[in-house]
XYZ file of C-alpha atoms in Angstrom:
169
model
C 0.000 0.000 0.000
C 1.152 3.520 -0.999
C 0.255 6.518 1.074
C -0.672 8.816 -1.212
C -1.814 12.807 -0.884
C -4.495 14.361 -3.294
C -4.293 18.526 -3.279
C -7.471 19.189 -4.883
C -7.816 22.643 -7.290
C -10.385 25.114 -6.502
C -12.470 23.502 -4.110
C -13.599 26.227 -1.248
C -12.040 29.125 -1.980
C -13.916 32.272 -2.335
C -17.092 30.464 -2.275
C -16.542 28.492 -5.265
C -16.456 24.701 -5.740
C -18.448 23.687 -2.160
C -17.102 20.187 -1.321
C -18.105 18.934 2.499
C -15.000 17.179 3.065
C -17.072 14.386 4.831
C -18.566 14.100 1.016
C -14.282 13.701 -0.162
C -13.905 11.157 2.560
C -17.221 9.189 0.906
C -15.762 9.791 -1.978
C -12.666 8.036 -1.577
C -14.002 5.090 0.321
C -16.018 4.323 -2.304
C -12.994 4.161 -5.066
C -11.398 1.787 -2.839
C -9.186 3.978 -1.061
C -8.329 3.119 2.607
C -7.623 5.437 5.628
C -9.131 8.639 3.739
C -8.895 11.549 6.201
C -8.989 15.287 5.348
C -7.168 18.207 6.285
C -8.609 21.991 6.378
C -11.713 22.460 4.176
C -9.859 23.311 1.288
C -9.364 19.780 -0.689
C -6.586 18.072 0.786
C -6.918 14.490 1.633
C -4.115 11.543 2.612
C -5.395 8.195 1.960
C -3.981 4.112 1.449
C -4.030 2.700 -1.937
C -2.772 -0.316 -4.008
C -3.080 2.054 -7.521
C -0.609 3.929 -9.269
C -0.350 7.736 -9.063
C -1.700 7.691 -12.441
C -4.669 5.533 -11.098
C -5.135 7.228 -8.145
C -5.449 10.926 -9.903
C -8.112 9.227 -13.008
C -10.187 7.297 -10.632
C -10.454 10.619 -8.194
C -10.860 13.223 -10.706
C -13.598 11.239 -12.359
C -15.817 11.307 -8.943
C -14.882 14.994 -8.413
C -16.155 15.665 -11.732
C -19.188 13.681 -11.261
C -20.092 15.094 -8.287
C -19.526 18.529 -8.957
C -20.605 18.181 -12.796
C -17.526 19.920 -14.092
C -13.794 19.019 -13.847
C -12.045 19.200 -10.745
C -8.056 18.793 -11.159
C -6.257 16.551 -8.398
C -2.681 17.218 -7.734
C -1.488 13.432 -6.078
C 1.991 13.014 -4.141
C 3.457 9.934 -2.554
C 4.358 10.523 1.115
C 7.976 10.337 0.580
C 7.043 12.993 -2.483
C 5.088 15.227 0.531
C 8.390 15.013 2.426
C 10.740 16.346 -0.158
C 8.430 19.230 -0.924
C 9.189 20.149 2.646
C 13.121 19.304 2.310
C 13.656 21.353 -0.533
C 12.246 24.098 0.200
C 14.038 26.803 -0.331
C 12.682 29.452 1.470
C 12.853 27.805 4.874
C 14.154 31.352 6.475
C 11.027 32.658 6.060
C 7.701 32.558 7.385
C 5.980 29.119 6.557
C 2.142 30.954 5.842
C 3.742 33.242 3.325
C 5.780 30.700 1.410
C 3.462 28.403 -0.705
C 4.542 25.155 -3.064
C 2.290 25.757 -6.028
C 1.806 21.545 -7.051
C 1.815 20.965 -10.493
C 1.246 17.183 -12.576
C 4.712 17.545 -14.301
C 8.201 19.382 -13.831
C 8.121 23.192 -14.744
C 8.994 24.222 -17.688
C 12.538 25.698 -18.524
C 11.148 29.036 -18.951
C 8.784 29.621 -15.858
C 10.830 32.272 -14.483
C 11.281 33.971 -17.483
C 7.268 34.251 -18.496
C 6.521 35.592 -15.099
C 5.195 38.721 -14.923
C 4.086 41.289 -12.420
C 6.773 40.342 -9.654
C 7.656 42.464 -6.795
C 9.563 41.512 -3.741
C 8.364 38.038 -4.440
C 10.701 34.813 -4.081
C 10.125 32.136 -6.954
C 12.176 28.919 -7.189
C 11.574 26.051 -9.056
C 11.507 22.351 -7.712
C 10.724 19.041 -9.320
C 6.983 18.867 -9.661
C 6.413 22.204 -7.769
C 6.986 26.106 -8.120
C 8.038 27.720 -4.687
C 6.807 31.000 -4.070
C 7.716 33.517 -0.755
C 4.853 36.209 -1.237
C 6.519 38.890 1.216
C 3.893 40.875 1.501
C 1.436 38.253 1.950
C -0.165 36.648 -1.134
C -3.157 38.230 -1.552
C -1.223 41.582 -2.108
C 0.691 40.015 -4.844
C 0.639 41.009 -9.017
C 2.674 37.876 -9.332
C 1.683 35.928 -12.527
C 2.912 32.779 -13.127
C 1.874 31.046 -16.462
C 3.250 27.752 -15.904
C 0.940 27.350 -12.664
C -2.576 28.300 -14.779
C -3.319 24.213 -13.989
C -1.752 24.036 -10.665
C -3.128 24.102 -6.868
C -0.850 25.859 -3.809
C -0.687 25.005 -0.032
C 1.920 26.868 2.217
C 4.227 25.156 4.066
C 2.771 24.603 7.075
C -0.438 22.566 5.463
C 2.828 21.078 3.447
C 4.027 20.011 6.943
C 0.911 18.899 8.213
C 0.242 16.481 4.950
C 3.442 15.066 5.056
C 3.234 13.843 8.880
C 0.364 12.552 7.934
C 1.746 10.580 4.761
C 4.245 9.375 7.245
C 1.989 7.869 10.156
């Protein structure tokens, strides 16, 4: 059995995409998945499974979408995955609520820092399946674009944390 995490995009935020995570928990359970258990209301889930990561993301975003009638993208990570998001980060000088691991399905591309646009006092470092971002004046202040994220989700580092000591128990 694999631990895996599922980040899920769009789901509570701003009053958009309502998803009881009670309903997620169902949800899983009912794709086979063992040991589901949510953290925050905002999509993220750690769960047991025998499937691939492949597996895993199909089987879940095909409920999501059938529940909420419209596609719902799932970001998945292995436990030991969760961990190294936390390892390399590499803004762990600074505050763990303002730094953020945007997840993404593959590695980004060459150019991400390049097409960026609107970037102050922002931080942005790339990692393998992840863009690392230290919004120093708080993210929702931020004119940061970041065109390699459009199908991405984010979680800051302590949720991060959290989800990987969960992967690990």
């Amino acid at each position: 059995m694999t631990k895996y995490v599922a980040l899920l995009r769009a789901v509570n935020v701003g009053g958009s995409g309502k998803l009881p995570m009670a309903e997620l928990v169902s949800m899983c359970e009912s794709s086979g998945f063992l040991n589901a258990r949510t953290y925050i209301a905002s999509g993220n889930v750690v769960f047991e499974s025998k499937l691939s990561e492949a597996a895993v993301k199909a089987k879940l975003e095909r409920c999501l979408a059938t529940y909420a009638g419209k596609p719902v993208e799932v970001m998945v990570r292995t436990g030991p995955e969760m961990f190294a998001v936390l390892a390399k980060n590499p803004f762990k000088s600074r505050p763990p609520n303002q730094t953020v691991a945007i997840f993404l399905d593959e590695r980004p591309p060459k150019d991400t820092l390049k097409t960026m646009s609107g970037q102050g006092i922002e931080e942005v470092a790339l990692g393998a399946r992840e863009i690392y971002v230290h919004y120093g004046e708080g993210m929702g202040r931020s004119k940061l674009k970041i065109p390699a994220a459009r199908k991405s989700t984010a979680r800051n580092m302590n949720t991060v944390a959290k989800l990987a000591e969960w992967a690990k128990e």
